[in-house]
PDB file of C-alpha atoms in Angstrom:
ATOM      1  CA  UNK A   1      29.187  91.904  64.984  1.00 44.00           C
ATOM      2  CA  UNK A   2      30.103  95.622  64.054  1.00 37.00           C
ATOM      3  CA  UNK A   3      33.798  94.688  63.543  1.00 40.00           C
ATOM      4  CA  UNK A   4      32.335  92.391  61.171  1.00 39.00           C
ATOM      5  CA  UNK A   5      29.932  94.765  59.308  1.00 37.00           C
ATOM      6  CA  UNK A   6      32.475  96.963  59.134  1.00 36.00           C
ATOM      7  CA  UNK A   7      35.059  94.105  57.369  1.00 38.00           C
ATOM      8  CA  UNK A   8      33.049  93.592  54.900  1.00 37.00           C
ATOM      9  CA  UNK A   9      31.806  97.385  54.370  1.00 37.00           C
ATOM     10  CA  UNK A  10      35.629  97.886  54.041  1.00 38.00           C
ATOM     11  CA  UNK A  11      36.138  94.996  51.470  1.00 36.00           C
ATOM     12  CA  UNK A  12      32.974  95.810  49.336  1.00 38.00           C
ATOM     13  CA  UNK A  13      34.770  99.528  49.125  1.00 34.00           C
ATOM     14  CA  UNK A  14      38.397  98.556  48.484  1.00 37.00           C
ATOM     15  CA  UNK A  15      36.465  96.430  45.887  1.00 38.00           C
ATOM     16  CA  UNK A  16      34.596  99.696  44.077  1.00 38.00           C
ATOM     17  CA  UNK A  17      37.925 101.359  44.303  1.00 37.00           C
ATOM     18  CA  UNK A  18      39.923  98.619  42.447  1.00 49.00           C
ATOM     19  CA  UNK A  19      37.133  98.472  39.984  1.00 48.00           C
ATOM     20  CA  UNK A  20      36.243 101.991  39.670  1.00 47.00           C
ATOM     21  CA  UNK A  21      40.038 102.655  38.954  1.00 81.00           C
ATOM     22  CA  UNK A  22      39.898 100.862  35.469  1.00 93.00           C
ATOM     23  CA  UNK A  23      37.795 102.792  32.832  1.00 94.00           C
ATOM     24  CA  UNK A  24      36.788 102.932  29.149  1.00 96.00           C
ATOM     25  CA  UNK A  25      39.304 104.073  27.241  1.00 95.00           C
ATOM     26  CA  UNK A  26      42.297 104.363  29.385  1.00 96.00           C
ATOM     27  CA  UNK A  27      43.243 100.287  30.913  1.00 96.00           C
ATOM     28  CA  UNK A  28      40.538  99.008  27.878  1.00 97.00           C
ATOM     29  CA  UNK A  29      38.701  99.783  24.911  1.00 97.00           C
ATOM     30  CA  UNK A  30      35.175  98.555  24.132  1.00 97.00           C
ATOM     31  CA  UNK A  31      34.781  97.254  20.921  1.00 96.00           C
ATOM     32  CA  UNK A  32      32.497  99.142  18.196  1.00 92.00           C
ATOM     33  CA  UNK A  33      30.948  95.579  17.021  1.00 92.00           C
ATOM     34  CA  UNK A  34      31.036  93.056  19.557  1.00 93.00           C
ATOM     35  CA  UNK A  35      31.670  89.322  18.438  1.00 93.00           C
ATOM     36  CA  UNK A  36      29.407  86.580  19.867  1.00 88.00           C
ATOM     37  CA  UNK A  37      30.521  82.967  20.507  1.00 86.00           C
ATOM     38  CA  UNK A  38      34.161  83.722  21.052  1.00 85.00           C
ATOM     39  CA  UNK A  39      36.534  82.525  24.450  1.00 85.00           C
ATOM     40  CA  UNK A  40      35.920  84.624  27.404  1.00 94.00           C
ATOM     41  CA  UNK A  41      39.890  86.011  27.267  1.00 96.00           C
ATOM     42  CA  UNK A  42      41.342  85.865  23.561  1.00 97.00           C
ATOM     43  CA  UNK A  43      45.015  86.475  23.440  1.00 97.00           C
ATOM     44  CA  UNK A  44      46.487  87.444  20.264  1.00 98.00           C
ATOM     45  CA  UNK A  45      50.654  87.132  20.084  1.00 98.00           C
ATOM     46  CA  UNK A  46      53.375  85.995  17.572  1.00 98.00           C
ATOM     47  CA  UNK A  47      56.444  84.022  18.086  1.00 98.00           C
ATOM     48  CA  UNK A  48      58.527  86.853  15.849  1.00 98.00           C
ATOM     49  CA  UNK A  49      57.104  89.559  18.088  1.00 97.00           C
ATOM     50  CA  UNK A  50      59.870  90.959  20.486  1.00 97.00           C
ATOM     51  CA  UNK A  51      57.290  91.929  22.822  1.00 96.00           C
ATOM     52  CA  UNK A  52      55.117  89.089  22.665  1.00 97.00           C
ATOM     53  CA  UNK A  53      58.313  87.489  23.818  1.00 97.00           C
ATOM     54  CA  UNK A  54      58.896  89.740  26.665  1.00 95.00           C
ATOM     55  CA  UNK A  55      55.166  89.152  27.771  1.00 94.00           C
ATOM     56  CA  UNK A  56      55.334  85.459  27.920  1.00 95.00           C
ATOM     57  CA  UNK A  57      59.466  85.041  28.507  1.00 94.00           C
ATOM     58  CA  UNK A  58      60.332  87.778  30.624  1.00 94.00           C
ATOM     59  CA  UNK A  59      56.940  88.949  32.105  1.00 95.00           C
ATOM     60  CA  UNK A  60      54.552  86.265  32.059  1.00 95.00           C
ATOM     61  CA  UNK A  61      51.735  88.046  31.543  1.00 96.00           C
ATOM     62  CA  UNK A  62      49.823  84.685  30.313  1.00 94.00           C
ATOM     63  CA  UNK A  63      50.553  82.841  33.396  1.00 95.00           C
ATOM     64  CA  UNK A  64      49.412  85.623  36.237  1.00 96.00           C
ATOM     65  CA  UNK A  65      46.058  86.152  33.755  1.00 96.00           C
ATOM     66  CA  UNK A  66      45.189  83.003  34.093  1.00 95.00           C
ATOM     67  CA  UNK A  67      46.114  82.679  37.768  1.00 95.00           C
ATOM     68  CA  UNK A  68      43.946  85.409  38.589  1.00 95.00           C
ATOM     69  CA  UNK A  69      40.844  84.558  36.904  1.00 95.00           C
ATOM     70  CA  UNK A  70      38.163  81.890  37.973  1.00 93.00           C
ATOM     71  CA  UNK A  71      39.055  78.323  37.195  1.00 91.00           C
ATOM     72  CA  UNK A  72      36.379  77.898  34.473  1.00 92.00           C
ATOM     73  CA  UNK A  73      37.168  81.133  32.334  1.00 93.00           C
ATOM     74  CA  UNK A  74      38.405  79.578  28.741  1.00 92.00           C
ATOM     75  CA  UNK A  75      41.159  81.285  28.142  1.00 94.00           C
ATOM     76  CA  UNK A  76      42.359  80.907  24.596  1.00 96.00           C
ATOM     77  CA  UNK A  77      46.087  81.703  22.350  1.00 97.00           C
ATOM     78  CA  UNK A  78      46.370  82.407  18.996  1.00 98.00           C
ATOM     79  CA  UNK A  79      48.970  83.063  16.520  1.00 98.00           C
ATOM     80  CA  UNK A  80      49.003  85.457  13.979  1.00 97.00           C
ATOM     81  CA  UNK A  81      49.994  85.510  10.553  1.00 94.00           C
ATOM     82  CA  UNK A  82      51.216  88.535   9.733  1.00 94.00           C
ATOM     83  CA  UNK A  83      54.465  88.420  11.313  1.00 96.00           C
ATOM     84  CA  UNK A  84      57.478  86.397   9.946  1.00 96.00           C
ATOM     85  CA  UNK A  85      56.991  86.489   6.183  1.00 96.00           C
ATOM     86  CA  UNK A  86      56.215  83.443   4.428  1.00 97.00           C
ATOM     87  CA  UNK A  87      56.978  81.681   7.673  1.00 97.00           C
ATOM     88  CA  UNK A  88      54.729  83.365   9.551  1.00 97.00           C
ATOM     89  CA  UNK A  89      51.664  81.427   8.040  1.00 97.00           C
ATOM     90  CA  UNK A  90      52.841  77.751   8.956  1.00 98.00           C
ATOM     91  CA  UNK A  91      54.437  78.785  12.756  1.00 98.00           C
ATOM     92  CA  UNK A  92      49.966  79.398  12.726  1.00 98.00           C
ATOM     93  CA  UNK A  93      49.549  76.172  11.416  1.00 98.00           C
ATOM     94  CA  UNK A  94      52.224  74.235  13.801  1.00 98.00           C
ATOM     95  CA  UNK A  95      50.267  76.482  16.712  1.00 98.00           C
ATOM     96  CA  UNK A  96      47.024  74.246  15.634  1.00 98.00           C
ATOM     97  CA  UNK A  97      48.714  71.493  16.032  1.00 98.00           C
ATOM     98  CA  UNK A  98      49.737  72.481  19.285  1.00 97.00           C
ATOM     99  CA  UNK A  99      46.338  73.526  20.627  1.00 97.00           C
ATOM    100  CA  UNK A 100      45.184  69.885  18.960  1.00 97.00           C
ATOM    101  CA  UNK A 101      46.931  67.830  20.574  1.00 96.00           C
ATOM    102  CA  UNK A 102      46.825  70.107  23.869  1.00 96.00           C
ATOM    103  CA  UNK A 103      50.901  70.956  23.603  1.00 97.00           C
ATOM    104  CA  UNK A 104      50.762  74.223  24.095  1.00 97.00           C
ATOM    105  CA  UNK A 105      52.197  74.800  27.498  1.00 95.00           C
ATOM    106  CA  UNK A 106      55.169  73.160  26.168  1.00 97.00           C
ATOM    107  CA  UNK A 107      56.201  74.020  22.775  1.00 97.00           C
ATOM    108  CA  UNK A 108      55.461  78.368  23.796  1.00 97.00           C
ATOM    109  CA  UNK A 109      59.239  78.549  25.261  1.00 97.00           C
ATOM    110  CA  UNK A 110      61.201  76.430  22.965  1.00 97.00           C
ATOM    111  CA  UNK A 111      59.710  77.906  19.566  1.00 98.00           C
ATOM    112  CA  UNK A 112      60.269  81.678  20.843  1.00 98.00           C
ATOM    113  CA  UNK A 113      63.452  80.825  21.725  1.00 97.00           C
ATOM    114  CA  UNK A 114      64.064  79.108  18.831  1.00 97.00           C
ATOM    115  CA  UNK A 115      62.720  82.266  17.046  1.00 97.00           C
ATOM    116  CA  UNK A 116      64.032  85.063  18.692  1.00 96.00           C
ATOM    117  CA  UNK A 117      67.203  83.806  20.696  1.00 96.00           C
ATOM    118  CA  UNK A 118      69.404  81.115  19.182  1.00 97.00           C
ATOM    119  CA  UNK A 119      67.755  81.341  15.527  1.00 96.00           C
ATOM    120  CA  UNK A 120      67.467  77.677  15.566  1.00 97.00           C
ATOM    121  CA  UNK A 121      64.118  78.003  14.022  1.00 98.00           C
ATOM    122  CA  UNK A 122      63.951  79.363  10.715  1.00 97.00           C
ATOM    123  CA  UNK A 123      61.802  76.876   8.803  1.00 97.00           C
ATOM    124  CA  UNK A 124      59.330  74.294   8.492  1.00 97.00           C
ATOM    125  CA  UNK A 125      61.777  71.174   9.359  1.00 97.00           C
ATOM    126  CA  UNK A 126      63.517  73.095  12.000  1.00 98.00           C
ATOM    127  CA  UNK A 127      59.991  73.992  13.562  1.00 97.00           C
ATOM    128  CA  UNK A 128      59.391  70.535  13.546  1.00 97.00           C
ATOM    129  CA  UNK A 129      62.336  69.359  15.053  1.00 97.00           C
ATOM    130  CA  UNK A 130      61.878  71.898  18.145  1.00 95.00           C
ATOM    131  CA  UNK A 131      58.218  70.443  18.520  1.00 90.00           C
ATOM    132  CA  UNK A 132      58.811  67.207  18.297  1.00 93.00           C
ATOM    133  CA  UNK A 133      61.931  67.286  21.225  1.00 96.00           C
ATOM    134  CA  UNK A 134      59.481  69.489  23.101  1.00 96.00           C
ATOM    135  CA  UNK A 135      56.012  67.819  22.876  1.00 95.00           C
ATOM    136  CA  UNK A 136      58.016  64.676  23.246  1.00 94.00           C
ATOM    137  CA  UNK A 137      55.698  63.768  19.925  1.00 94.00           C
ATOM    138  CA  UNK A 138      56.484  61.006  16.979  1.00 95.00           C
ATOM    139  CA  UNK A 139      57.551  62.722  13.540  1.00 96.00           C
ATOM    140  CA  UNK A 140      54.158  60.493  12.479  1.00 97.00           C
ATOM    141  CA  UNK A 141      52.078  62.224  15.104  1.00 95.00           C
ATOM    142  CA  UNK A 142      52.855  65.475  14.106  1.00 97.00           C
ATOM    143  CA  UNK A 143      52.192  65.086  10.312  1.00 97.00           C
ATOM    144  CA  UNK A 144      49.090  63.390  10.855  1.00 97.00           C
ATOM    145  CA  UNK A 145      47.925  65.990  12.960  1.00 97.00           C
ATOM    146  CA  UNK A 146      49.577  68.849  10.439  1.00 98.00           C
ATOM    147  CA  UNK A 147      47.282  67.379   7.920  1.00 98.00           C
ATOM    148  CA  UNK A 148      44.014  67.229   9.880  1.00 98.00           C
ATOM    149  CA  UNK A 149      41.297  68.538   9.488  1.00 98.00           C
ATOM    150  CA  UNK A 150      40.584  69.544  13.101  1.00 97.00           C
ATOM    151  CA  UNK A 151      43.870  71.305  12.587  1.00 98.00           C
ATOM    152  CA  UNK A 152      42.973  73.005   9.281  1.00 98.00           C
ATOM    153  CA  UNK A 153      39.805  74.205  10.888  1.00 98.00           C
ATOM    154  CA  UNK A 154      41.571  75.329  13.766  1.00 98.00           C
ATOM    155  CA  UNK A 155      44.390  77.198  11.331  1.00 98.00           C
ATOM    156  CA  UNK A 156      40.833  79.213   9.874  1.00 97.00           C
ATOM    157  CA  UNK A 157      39.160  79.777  13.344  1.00 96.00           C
ATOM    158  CA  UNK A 158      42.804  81.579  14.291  1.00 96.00           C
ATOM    159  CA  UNK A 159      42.479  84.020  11.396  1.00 96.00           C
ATOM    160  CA  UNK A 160      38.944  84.347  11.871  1.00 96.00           C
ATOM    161  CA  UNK A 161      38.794  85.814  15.176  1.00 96.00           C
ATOM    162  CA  UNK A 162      41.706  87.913  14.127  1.00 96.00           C
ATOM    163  CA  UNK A 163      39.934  89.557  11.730  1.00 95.00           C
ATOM    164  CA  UNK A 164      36.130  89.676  13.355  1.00 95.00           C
ATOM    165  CA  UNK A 165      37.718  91.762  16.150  1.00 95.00           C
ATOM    166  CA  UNK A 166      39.828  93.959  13.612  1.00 94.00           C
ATOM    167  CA  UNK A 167      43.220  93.086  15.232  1.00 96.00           C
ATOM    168  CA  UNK A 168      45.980  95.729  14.391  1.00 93.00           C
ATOM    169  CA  UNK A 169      48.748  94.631  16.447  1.00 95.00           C
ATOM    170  CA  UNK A 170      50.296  91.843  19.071  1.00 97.00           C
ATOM    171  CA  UNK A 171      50.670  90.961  22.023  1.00 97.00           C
ATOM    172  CA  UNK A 172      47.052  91.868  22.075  1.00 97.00           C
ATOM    173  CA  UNK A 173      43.814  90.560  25.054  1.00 97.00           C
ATOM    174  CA  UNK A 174      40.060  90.297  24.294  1.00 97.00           C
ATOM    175  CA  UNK A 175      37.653  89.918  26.634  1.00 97.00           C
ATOM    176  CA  UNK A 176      33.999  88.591  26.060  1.00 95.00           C
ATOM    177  CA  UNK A 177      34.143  89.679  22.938  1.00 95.00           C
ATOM    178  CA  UNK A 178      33.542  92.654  23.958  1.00 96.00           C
ATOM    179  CA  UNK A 179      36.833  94.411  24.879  1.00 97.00           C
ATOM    180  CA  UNK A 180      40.832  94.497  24.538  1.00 97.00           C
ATOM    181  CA  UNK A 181      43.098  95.263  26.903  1.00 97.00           C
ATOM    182  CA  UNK A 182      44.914  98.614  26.146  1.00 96.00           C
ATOM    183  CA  UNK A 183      48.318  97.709  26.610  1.00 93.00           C
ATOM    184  CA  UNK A 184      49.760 101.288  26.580  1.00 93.00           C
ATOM    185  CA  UNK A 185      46.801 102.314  29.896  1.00 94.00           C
ATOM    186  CA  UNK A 186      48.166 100.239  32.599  1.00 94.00           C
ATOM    187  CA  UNK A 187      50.840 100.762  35.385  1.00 93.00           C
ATOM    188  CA  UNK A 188      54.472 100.790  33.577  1.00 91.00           C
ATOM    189  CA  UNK A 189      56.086 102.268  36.573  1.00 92.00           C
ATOM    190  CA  UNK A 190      57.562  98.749  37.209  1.00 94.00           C
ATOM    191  CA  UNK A 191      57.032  95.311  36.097  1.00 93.00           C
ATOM    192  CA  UNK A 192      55.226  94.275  38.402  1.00 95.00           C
ATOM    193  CA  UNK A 193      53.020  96.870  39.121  1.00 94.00           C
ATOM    194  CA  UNK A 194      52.213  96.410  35.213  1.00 95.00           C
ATOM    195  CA  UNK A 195      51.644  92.693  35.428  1.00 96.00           C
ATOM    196  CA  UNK A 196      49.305  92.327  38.544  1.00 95.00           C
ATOM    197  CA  UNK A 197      47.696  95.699  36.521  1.00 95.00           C
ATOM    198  CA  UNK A 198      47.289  93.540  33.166  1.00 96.00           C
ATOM    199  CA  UNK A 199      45.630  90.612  34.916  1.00 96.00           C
ATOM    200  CA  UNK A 200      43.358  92.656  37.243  1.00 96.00           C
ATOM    201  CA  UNK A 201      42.047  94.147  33.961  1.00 97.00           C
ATOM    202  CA  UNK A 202      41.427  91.319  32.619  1.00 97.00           C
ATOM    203  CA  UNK A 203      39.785  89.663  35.469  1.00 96.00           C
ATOM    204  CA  UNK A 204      37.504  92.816  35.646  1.00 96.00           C
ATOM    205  CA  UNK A 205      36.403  92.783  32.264  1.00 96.00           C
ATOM    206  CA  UNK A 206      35.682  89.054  32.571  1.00 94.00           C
ATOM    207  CA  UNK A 207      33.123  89.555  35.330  1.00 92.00           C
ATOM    208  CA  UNK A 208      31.911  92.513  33.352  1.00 86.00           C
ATOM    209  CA  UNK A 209      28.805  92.429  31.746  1.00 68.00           C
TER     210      UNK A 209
END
């Protein structure tokens, strides 16, 4: 029975240690105005951002976030518009589509690719074109869904939570509306020491109250 007692004393201190090691202003940053009725984890990123690339191509932050976090925490993606140029707006508005018709998972690798690799995607047929092959979608399906206006609305809620949490920069994580992830705080003395760092962060602020 002590052996026991002192397991768990053991865990419940390894716990406070692990928890205790990420603070306010150094791993995250609390918001100064805290928005209500958002996802539990927001993630901000662009397909032209090199290191929005690197988290999802080479690091995959996105995948060992959600791995580590509860199977009922919403996690959420949006694209930005102010990367790209004129492009930038409609690779937001093809990302609707995506989350409409719940093709996320795989259009992410083809489109930065696309993007950033080959430069196969410069424009709105050739974004298209990559979506369709990869979402295994009709040319039909995709306009009608372009031209929704669950999509529309979803193209506004994107912006909209960029702006009501002030968003200067990509690849960027709220949590609860209440706090973002500060990139530049965590472990960088290897890849993976940074990774497991970014989604024990995350998981910490999403039990936080």
């Amino acid at each position: 029975m002590k052996k026991i007692m002192f397991a768990l004393v053991g865990l419940m201190l390894a716990f406070g240690a692990s928890a205790a090691q990420f603070t306010d202003g150094k791993q995250y940053v609390t918001l100064q105005k805290p928005v209500a009725g958002e996802p539990q984890v927001m993630e901000f990123f662009s397909f032209f951002c090199p290191h929005c690339y690197q988290f999802e191509r080479v690091y995959h932050v996105s995948d060992a976030v959600r791995k580590n976090l509860p199977a009922d925490t919403k996690v959420t993606k949006y694209h930005v518009d102010f990367l790209g140029g004129d492009f930038g707006p409609i690779v937001t508005h093809a990302w609707a589509v995506a989350m409409a018709l719940g093709v996320e998972d795989k259009v992410t690798a083809p489109i930065f690719d696309g993007i950033q690799k080959t430069q196969t995607v410069t424009d709105a047929a050739s974004l298209k074109e990559t979506f369709i092959k990869a979402a295994g979608i009709s040319s039909e399906d995709y306009d009608a869904a372009w031209n929704s206006f669950a999509v529309k609305a979803l193209v506004a809620q994107q912006q909209k939570a960029a702006s009501d949490v002030n968003l200067q920069g990509v690849p960027a994580i709220f949590v609860n509306g209440k706090y973002m992830v500060n990139n530049g705080g965590l472990d960088t003395s290897s890849m993976e020491n940074f990774v497991a760092d970014y989604a024990n962060v995350v998981k910490f602020l999403a039990a936080k109250q």
